[in-house]
Every structure is written in structure tokens, then in C-alpha cells.
Amino acid sequence: MDTILLQRSEWIRNQISNGIKNGVDRSSTLCKKKRKGTTATSVWCEGNKKTQPKQATSLISALPEELLVEILSRLPPKPFFRCRSVCKYWLSLSSEAFGRNKHLQPTVCGLFHNYYYKGDSFAAFSYMSSGSNKVEGGDGIISALPCLNAMKVLDCCNGLVLLSALSRRQPFMKVIYVYNPATQSLSALEPLSTLKNNDHFFPIFSLAFDSRAPSQLHLLCFTRFTKEDVMLDWFDIFSFEEGKCKRKHGKELAPDMIVNRYSKGTFLDGRVHRLTTQKKILSIDPNNCSYEVIRLPDLENLTLVEIGQSQGLLNCMTVCDNRILGIWVLKSYSRQEWTMKYQLSLHQIYSVPWLHLNVVDICRRIKYRDNFAFHPQKDVLFMPLGLSGLLIFDLSSSKREELYNLGGFELFGCWVYMPFYSI
């Protein structure tokens, strides 16, 4: 295909040069033919008459679409998005080139995490070295944000980060932001801009963002209330499209579907997955405000459960009383069939003698501090290590990296970040 495109472009180049030598302006003829078929290309040609040579302009106009797509697919992110804004014709071509462009494919860039320091909470970012699992300190992405008080990461989904911070005008109110670190764009989500600064009333959020539809995102808001002496959960869905917010009718969950406040949400296949305190998985479709329940693997003496997504599948991590850690993969939603992918002991992961392995502390930091994450592209786990560290463990090779002092006194919550350049 590449050879054919190059031969065709070379033929066009020869035709134009032969026409100039023979006194025939074939470039204008080719440009006129292109004007009849595609108006956007002619707009680009006419808009650049003063600055571009006629021969170069008409040559670009005469290139076949396949070759233009191939050129766009090889551009780095910044030139690629500049070309998108040239005209409508190039914008339409860039949609196909986006999928081919290796520079724009989401790859892991680092970790977002929260930490405590002198009683206050802070959000931080650590860079991940390319080609390895090693993470280096540095919060340049966070420091590029405006000065926000008590900023904290709430969720991270497909390159967008959900943040909360104290309001500057009202000190006891919180503001909810969505932030794209790749483009450094920050926007407050209305009407969710102000909420009470109280953990009991402060709702739980899950961000639902599909990179294939960048103009739309959903925010799920879980609220807890008491009804006839029974604790219940309620969820609302706020859909944002082109800056406009549409609130969909909420839905009351069953009494046995209390959302686990300490576990992160997982967005996969257009659905938000949340773990419940009854050790079930709540799967919500934000488009039609419906939900279904997914059963967890049937295990006895189960002490710890966490969910996440890796390699396009829903993953589940379980720890039993015998200190055996299992990694399960849900390969069939309809039949709800879980397949065991890995099984090993915590002793193998931490490489610590049994007598010195504090299993209770490890489970507590995963369960209540959420110091755990799945790698979205590899069979790699991020596990807690002391108060302010993480252990990166490769399940396929049993290799490990120890990361200490990620932030301040105590680490809580970690999200693996993959950049998204479009918005």
C-alpha cells in the first residue's frame, strides 16, 4: 500500500512538472478538479495563495486521500492537532489517521495519587519511565494547575482527571473540576460546582469518558441516605456535552447494593463498575440510567476484593484468609464467567519471610486507603508499600520495583494515568 501511494504521488509530481515545462498549467487543472469534489480543500488552497507557492499548494491539493491520511498518521501530537484545524476536509481525514497514529495511542505516563501532609490532603503526580515500570517523583502536571486549596483526585478515566478543591469564595464548600493534563485544560462542572465539605454528605463520584466521543462525558454521583431506618444509596447521572449539562433522573439502589466508598470506579465498555459492601459489582449504563449486578468469583474465606480494568477486560483481585492472592478475568458478561489468570501468595509478591509479612496492614491499606491499581496494558499490580510507597509487581515475570516517599506522610489512592490529547 505504501509503495502504491508513493508511486501515485510521484506520478502526480511528474505530471505537474511536465505541465510547467510545456507551458500548460496542469496544477490549476488538478486543483479545479479537486474543488468540484471537495470544497474544504479548495478553501485551504485559496486561503494560502499569498503565503504558499502555487506549485506546492496545488501539489498538496492533488495528493490522494490515502496518502494524506498516511502523512497525518505519522505526525507528533502537536502538529497533528494543528493540521486538524486547517479545514473541514483535513478534519475528516484526521479521524481515520487518529487510529493509525502511534504517537497518539494511549500509553501509561505515570500515577496520580493523594497524600496527607501536616493534616492537609494534596494531589500529586509521578512520572513513569518509558520502557520500564520505574516511577520517578515530580508533580509538573499538578503544578501547571491554578492554585487550588486542598486539591484531591476523585477519579481518573481515559486521560481525564476528576478533582475536588475548596472554593475560594466559600471556604466550607468544595468545587468539582475535570482536568486534562495533556492539554492543560481545566473546567468546573456545573451545577456540581459547590458541595458541602463534609464526608458524610459528600457524595461518591465516578467519571465516565469514552475517548471515541470526546465531546461528551458522564458523571455519576452516589448519595447515601436513610429511609425507614434502612441505609440506602441513590445515584444521579450528569451528562455534559459541548459545555451543557443534562441531569438524568436518578435511581434508588436495592438495600443490598451499598456502594463501597473506599473502592475506585472502573469504566469499561461504556459502563461504570463499582464494588459494593456486599461484595458484588454494580454495573451502570450512564446512557439509559440502568444497572445490573455482577457476581464475584465464588470463594470461601474471602477477606479482600478489588476490581479494575486491564487489557480491555474487567479484572478482580481477591485475597483469602490463607494469604493467597488471585487475579480473575471476566470474559463473559452474559454468563458472568470468571477465569483464574494468576494465583500466588503475598509472600511471593513482597519477597518477605512469613513472620515479617504484615498482611493485616497490607489489606487495610488496600481496603481503606485504596493504595492499589491494575496496569491497563500489562499484567502488573500496584500494591501498598509502607505508609507512603508502592510496590510494582509484574505477574508474568515476578519482577518488582519499590517506590518510596511518594508525597507526604501517608499515601491514599492511586490512579494509573494515560494521556488524551484531543480536548
PDB file of N, CA and C in Angstrom, residues 240-295:
ATOM      1  N   PHE A 240     -22.562  15.809  30.327  1.00  0.00           N
ATOM      2  CA  PHE A 240     -22.034  17.066  29.824  1.00  0.00           C
ATOM      3  C   PHE A 240     -21.670  16.890  28.352  1.00  0.00           C
ATOM      4  N   GLU A 241     -22.270  17.719  27.514  1.00  0.00           N
ATOM      5  CA  GLU A 241     -21.994  17.669  26.085  1.00  0.00           C
ATOM      6  C   GLU A 241     -21.896  19.090  25.552  1.00  0.00           C
ATOM      7  N   GLU A 242     -20.697  19.416  25.022  1.00  0.00           N
ATOM      8  CA  GLU A 242     -20.417  20.748  24.479  1.00  0.00           C
ATOM      9  C   GLU A 242     -20.716  21.843  25.501  1.00  0.00           C
ATOM     10  N   GLY A 243     -20.335  21.600  26.738  1.00  0.00           N
ATOM     11  CA  GLY A 243     -20.482  22.590  27.798  1.00  0.00           C
ATOM     12  C   GLY A 243     -21.844  22.659  28.452  1.00  0.00           C
ATOM     13  N   LYS A 244     -22.810  21.885  27.961  1.00  0.00           N
ATOM     14  CA  LYS A 244     -24.160  21.900  28.534  1.00  0.00           C
ATOM     15  C   LYS A 244     -24.361  20.667  29.406  1.00  0.00           C
ATOM     16  N   CYS A 245     -25.020  20.886  30.543  1.00  0.00           N
ATOM     17  CA  CYS A 245     -25.247  19.807  31.500  1.00  0.00           C
ATOM     18  C   CYS A 245     -26.705  19.350  31.451  1.00  0.00           C
ATOM     19  N   LYS A 246     -26.890  18.054  31.414  1.00  0.00           N
ATOM     20  CA  LYS A 246     -28.228  17.473  31.445  1.00  0.00           C
ATOM     21  C   LYS A 246     -28.267  16.450  32.570  1.00  0.00           C
ATOM     22  N   ARG A 247     -29.155  16.706  33.534  1.00  0.00           N
ATOM     23  CA  ARG A 247     -29.279  15.800  34.665  1.00  0.00           C
ATOM     24  C   ARG A 247     -30.376  14.772  34.389  1.00  0.00           C
ATOM     25  N   LYS A 248     -29.981  13.507  34.417  1.00  0.00           N
ATOM     26  CA  LYS A 248     -30.944  12.432  34.196  1.00  0.00           C
ATOM     27  C   LYS A 248     -31.567  12.022  35.519  1.00  0.00           C
ATOM     28  N   HIS A 249     -32.736  11.437  35.430  1.00  0.00           N
ATOM     29  CA  HIS A 249     -33.443  11.030  36.643  1.00  0.00           C
ATOM     30  C   HIS A 249     -32.639   9.965  37.382  1.00  0.00           C
ATOM     31  N   GLY A 250     -32.490  10.170  38.677  1.00  0.00           N
ATOM     32  CA  GLY A 250     -31.739   9.234  39.490  1.00  0.00           C
ATOM     33  C   GLY A 250     -32.491   7.951  39.747  1.00  0.00           C
ATOM     34  N   LYS A 251     -31.798   7.041  40.424  1.00  0.00           N
ATOM     35  CA  LYS A 251     -32.404   5.742  40.703  1.00  0.00           C
ATOM     36  C   LYS A 251     -31.948   5.274  42.074  1.00  0.00           C
ATOM     37  N   GLU A 252     -32.904   4.722  42.808  1.00  0.00           N
ATOM     38  CA  GLU A 252     -32.619   4.187  44.135  1.00  0.00           C
ATOM     39  C   GLU A 252     -32.140   2.750  44.012  1.00  0.00           C
ATOM     40  N   LEU A 253     -31.038   2.448  44.710  1.00  0.00           N
ATOM     41  CA  LEU A 253     -30.499   1.099  44.680  1.00  0.00           C
ATOM     42  C   LEU A 253     -31.159   0.225  45.730  1.00  0.00           C
ATOM     43  N   ALA A 254     -31.089  -1.056  45.528  1.00  0.00           N
ATOM     44  CA  ALA A 254     -31.659  -2.007  46.481  1.00  0.00           C
ATOM     45  C   ALA A 254     -30.890  -1.958  47.798  1.00  0.00           C
ATOM     46  N   PRO A 255     -31.516  -2.370  48.914  1.00  0.00           N
ATOM     47  CA  PRO A 255     -30.837  -2.311  50.225  1.00  0.00           C
ATOM     48  C   PRO A 255     -29.538  -3.103  50.280  1.00  0.00           C
ATOM     49  N   ASP A 256     -29.393  -4.130  49.446  1.00  0.00           N
ATOM     50  CA  ASP A 256     -28.167  -4.923  49.452  1.00  0.00           C
ATOM     51  C   ASP A 256     -27.153  -4.437  48.424  1.00  0.00           C
ATOM     52  N   MET A 257     -27.333  -3.190  47.943  1.00  0.00           N
ATOM     53  CA  MET A 257     -26.424  -2.623  46.952  1.00  0.00           C
ATOM     54  C   MET A 257     -25.839  -1.303  47.470  1.00  0.00           C
ATOM     55  N   ILE A 258     -25.130  -1.363  48.593  1.00  0.00           N
ATOM     56  CA  ILE A 258     -24.478  -0.192  49.163  1.00  0.00           C
ATOM     57  C   ILE A 258     -23.083  -0.071  48.550  1.00  0.00           C
ATOM     58  N   VAL A 259     -22.817   1.059  47.921  1.00  0.00           N
ATOM     59  CA  VAL A 259     -21.553   1.249  47.217  1.00  0.00           C
ATOM     60  C   VAL A 259     -20.398   1.378  48.208  1.00  0.00           C
ATOM     61  N   ASN A 260     -19.309   0.689  47.919  1.00  0.00           N
ATOM     62  CA  ASN A 260     -18.108   0.763  48.745  1.00  0.00           C
ATOM     63  C   ASN A 260     -17.436   2.120  48.526  1.00  0.00           C
ATOM     64  N   ARG A 261     -17.401   2.950  49.546  1.00  0.00           N
ATOM     65  CA  ARG A 261     -16.867   4.307  49.436  1.00  0.00           C
ATOM     66  C   ARG A 261     -15.356   4.317  49.246  1.00  0.00           C
ATOM     67  N   TYR A 262     -14.675   3.249  49.621  1.00  0.00           N
ATOM     68  CA  TYR A 262     -13.212   3.232  49.597  1.00  0.00           C
ATOM     69  C   TYR A 262     -12.642   2.588  48.338  1.00  0.00           C
ATOM     70  N   SER A 263     -13.504   2.111  47.464  1.00  0.00           N
ATOM     71  CA  SER A 263     -13.041   1.454  46.246  1.00  0.00           C
ATOM     72  C   SER A 263     -13.294   2.359  45.043  1.00  0.00           C
ATOM     73  N   LYS A 264     -12.363   2.363  44.082  1.00  0.00           N
ATOM     74  CA  LYS A 264     -12.492   3.208  42.896  1.00  0.00           C
ATOM     75  C   LYS A 264     -13.482   2.613  41.906  1.00  0.00           C
ATOM     76  N   GLY A 265     -14.049   3.493  41.086  1.00  0.00           N
ATOM     77  CA  GLY A 265     -14.894   3.046  39.996  1.00  0.00           C
ATOM     78  C   GLY A 265     -14.056   2.650  38.789  1.00  0.00           C
ATOM     79  N   THR A 266     -14.619   1.806  37.921  1.00  0.00           N
ATOM     80  CA  THR A 266     -13.933   1.337  36.717  1.00  0.00           C
ATOM     81  C   THR A 266     -14.856   1.511  35.524  1.00  0.00           C
ATOM     82  N   PHE A 267     -14.395   2.264  34.515  1.00  0.00           N
ATOM     83  CA  PHE A 267     -15.187   2.487  33.307  1.00  0.00           C
ATOM     84  C   PHE A 267     -14.680   1.555  32.214  1.00  0.00           C
ATOM     85  N   LEU A 268     -15.582   0.718  31.694  1.00  0.00           N
ATOM     86  CA  LEU A 268     -15.212  -0.275  30.693  1.00  0.00           C
ATOM     87  C   LEU A 268     -16.430  -0.618  29.850  1.00  0.00           C
ATOM     88  N   ASP A 269     -16.237  -0.639  28.517  1.00  0.00           N
ATOM     89  CA  ASP A 269     -17.315  -0.987  27.579  1.00  0.00           C
ATOM     90  C   ASP A 269     -18.557  -0.115  27.769  1.00  0.00           C
ATOM     91  N   GLY A 270     -18.330   1.175  28.045  1.00  0.00           N
ATOM     92  CA  GLY A 270     -19.439   2.110  28.170  1.00  0.00           C
ATOM     93  C   GLY A 270     -20.202   2.012  29.470  1.00  0.00           C
ATOM     94  N   ARG A 271     -19.688   1.262  30.452  1.00  0.00           N
ATOM     95  CA  ARG A 271     -20.390   1.083  31.722  1.00  0.00           C
ATOM     96  C   ARG A 271     -19.436   1.384  32.879  1.00  0.00           C
ATOM     97  N   VAL A 272     -20.003   1.921  33.961  1.00  0.00           N
ATOM     98  CA  VAL A 272     -19.254   2.189  35.182  1.00  0.00           C
ATOM     99  C   VAL A 272     -19.459   1.029  36.145  1.00  0.00           C
ATOM    100  N   HIS A 273     -18.363   0.505  36.658  1.00  0.00           N
ATOM    101  CA  HIS A 273     -18.418  -0.631  37.584  1.00  0.00           C
ATOM    102  C   HIS A 273     -17.959  -0.159  38.964  1.00  0.00           C
ATOM    103  N   ARG A 274     -18.791  -0.436  39.961  1.00  0.00           N
ATOM    104  CA  ARG A 274     -18.476  -0.088  41.346  1.00  0.00           C
ATOM    105  C   ARG A 274     -18.641  -1.316  42.222  1.00  0.00           C
ATOM    106  N   LEU A 275     -17.715  -1.464  43.162  1.00  0.00           N
ATOM    107  CA  LEU A 275     -17.785  -2.556  44.119  1.00  0.00           C
ATOM    108  C   LEU A 275     -18.717  -2.170  45.259  1.00  0.00           C
ATOM    109  N   THR A 276     -19.509  -3.122  45.741  1.00  0.00           N
ATOM    110  CA  THR A 276     -20.424  -2.862  46.848  1.00  0.00           C
ATOM    111  C   THR A 276     -19.876  -3.471  48.136  1.00  0.00           C
ATOM    112  N   THR A 277     -20.440  -3.036  49.265  1.00  0.00           N
ATOM    113  CA  THR A 277     -20.014  -3.574  50.554  1.00  0.00           C
ATOM    114  C   THR A 277     -20.444  -5.026  50.722  1.00  0.00           C
ATOM    115  N   GLN A 278     -21.425  -5.477  49.937  1.00  0.00           N
ATOM    116  CA  GLN A 278     -21.876  -6.868  49.983  1.00  0.00           C
ATOM    117  C   GLN A 278     -21.077  -7.759  49.038  1.00  0.00           C
ATOM    118  N   LYS A 279     -19.919  -7.235  48.536  1.00  0.00           N
ATOM    119  CA  LYS A 279     -19.019  -7.988  47.667  1.00  0.00           C
ATOM    120  C   LYS A 279     -19.718  -8.437  46.394  1.00  0.00           C
ATOM    121  N   LYS A 280     -20.374  -7.451  45.770  1.00  0.00           N
ATOM    122  CA  LYS A 280     -20.938  -7.614  44.446  1.00  0.00           C
ATOM    123  C   LYS A 280     -20.438  -6.454  43.586  1.00  0.00           C
ATOM    124  N   ILE A 281     -20.651  -6.544  42.289  1.00  0.00           N
ATOM    125  CA  ILE A 281     -20.230  -5.479  41.376  1.00  0.00           C
ATOM    126  C   ILE A 281     -21.467  -4.861  40.754  1.00  0.00           C
ATOM    127  N   LEU A 282     -21.572  -3.549  40.895  1.00  0.00           N
ATOM    128  CA  LEU A 282     -22.666  -2.786  40.313  1.00  0.00           C
ATOM    129  C   LEU A 282     -22.199  -2.242  38.956  1.00  0.00           C
ATOM    130  N   SER A 283     -22.904  -2.620  37.890  1.00  0.00           N
ATOM    131  CA  SER A 283     -22.561  -2.192  36.533  1.00  0.00           C
ATOM    132  C   SER A 283     -23.656  -1.260  36.018  1.00  0.00           C
ATOM    133  N   ILE A 284     -23.290   0.021  35.777  1.00  0.00           N
ATOM    134  CA  ILE A 284     -24.274   1.055  35.438  1.00  0.00           C
ATOM    135  C   ILE A 284     -24.023   1.557  34.027  1.00  0.00           C
ATOM    136  N   ASP A 285     -25.080   1.648  33.251  1.00  0.00           N
ATOM    137  CA  ASP A 285     -25.027   2.245  31.918  1.00  0.00           C
ATOM    138  C   ASP A 285     -25.461   3.703  32.038  1.00  0.00           C
ATOM    139  N   PRO A 286     -24.555   4.683  31.883  1.00  0.00           N
ATOM    140  CA  PRO A 286     -24.938   6.084  32.071  1.00  0.00           C
ATOM    141  C   PRO A 286     -25.839   6.636  30.977  1.00  0.00           C
ATOM    142  N   ASN A 287     -25.929   5.974  29.841  1.00  0.00           N
ATOM    143  CA  ASN A 287     -26.758   6.479  28.744  1.00  0.00           C
ATOM    144  C   ASN A 287     -28.243   6.281  29.006  1.00  0.00           C
ATOM    145  N   ASN A 288     -28.630   5.143  29.573  1.00  0.00           N
ATOM    146  CA  ASN A 288     -30.053   4.900  29.828  1.00  0.00           C
ATOM    147  C   ASN A 288     -30.382   4.778  31.318  1.00  0.00           C
ATOM    148  N   CYS A 289     -29.393   5.089  32.187  1.00  0.00           N
ATOM    149  CA  CYS A 289     -29.625   5.127  33.637  1.00  0.00           C
ATOM    150  C   CYS A 289     -30.120   3.781  34.172  1.00  0.00           C
ATOM    151  N   SER A 290     -29.577   2.699  33.651  1.00  0.00           N
ATOM    152  CA  SER A 290     -29.939   1.366  34.117  1.00  0.00           C
ATOM    153  C   SER A 290     -28.713   0.689  34.722  1.00  0.00           C
ATOM    154  N   TYR A 291     -28.962  -0.354  35.521  1.00  0.00           N
ATOM    155  CA  TYR A 291     -27.846  -1.058  36.125  1.00  0.00           C
ATOM    156  C   TYR A 291     -28.150  -2.548  36.246  1.00  0.00           C
ATOM    157  N   GLU A 292     -27.099  -3.328  36.375  1.00  0.00           N
ATOM    158  CA  GLU A 292     -27.208  -4.758  36.626  1.00  0.00           C
ATOM    159  C   GLU A 292     -26.159  -5.162  37.643  1.00  0.00           C
ATOM    160  N   VAL A 293     -26.291  -6.349  38.191  1.00  0.00           N
ATOM    161  CA  VAL A 293     -25.404  -6.840  39.246  1.00  0.00           C
ATOM    162  C   VAL A 293     -24.564  -7.985  38.699  1.00  0.00           C
ATOM    163  N   ILE A 294     -23.264  -7.910  38.952  1.00  0.00           N
ATOM    164  CA  ILE A 294     -22.339  -8.968  38.535  1.00  0.00           C
ATOM    165  C   ILE A 294     -21.829  -9.678  39.789  1.00  0.00           C
ATOM    166  N   ARG A 295     -21.921 -10.979  39.780  1.00  0.00           N
ATOM    167  CA  ARG A 295     -21.441 -11.762  40.921  1.00  0.00           C
ATOM    168  C   ARG A 295     -19.922 -11.879  40.880  1.00  0.00           C
TER     169      ARG A 295
END
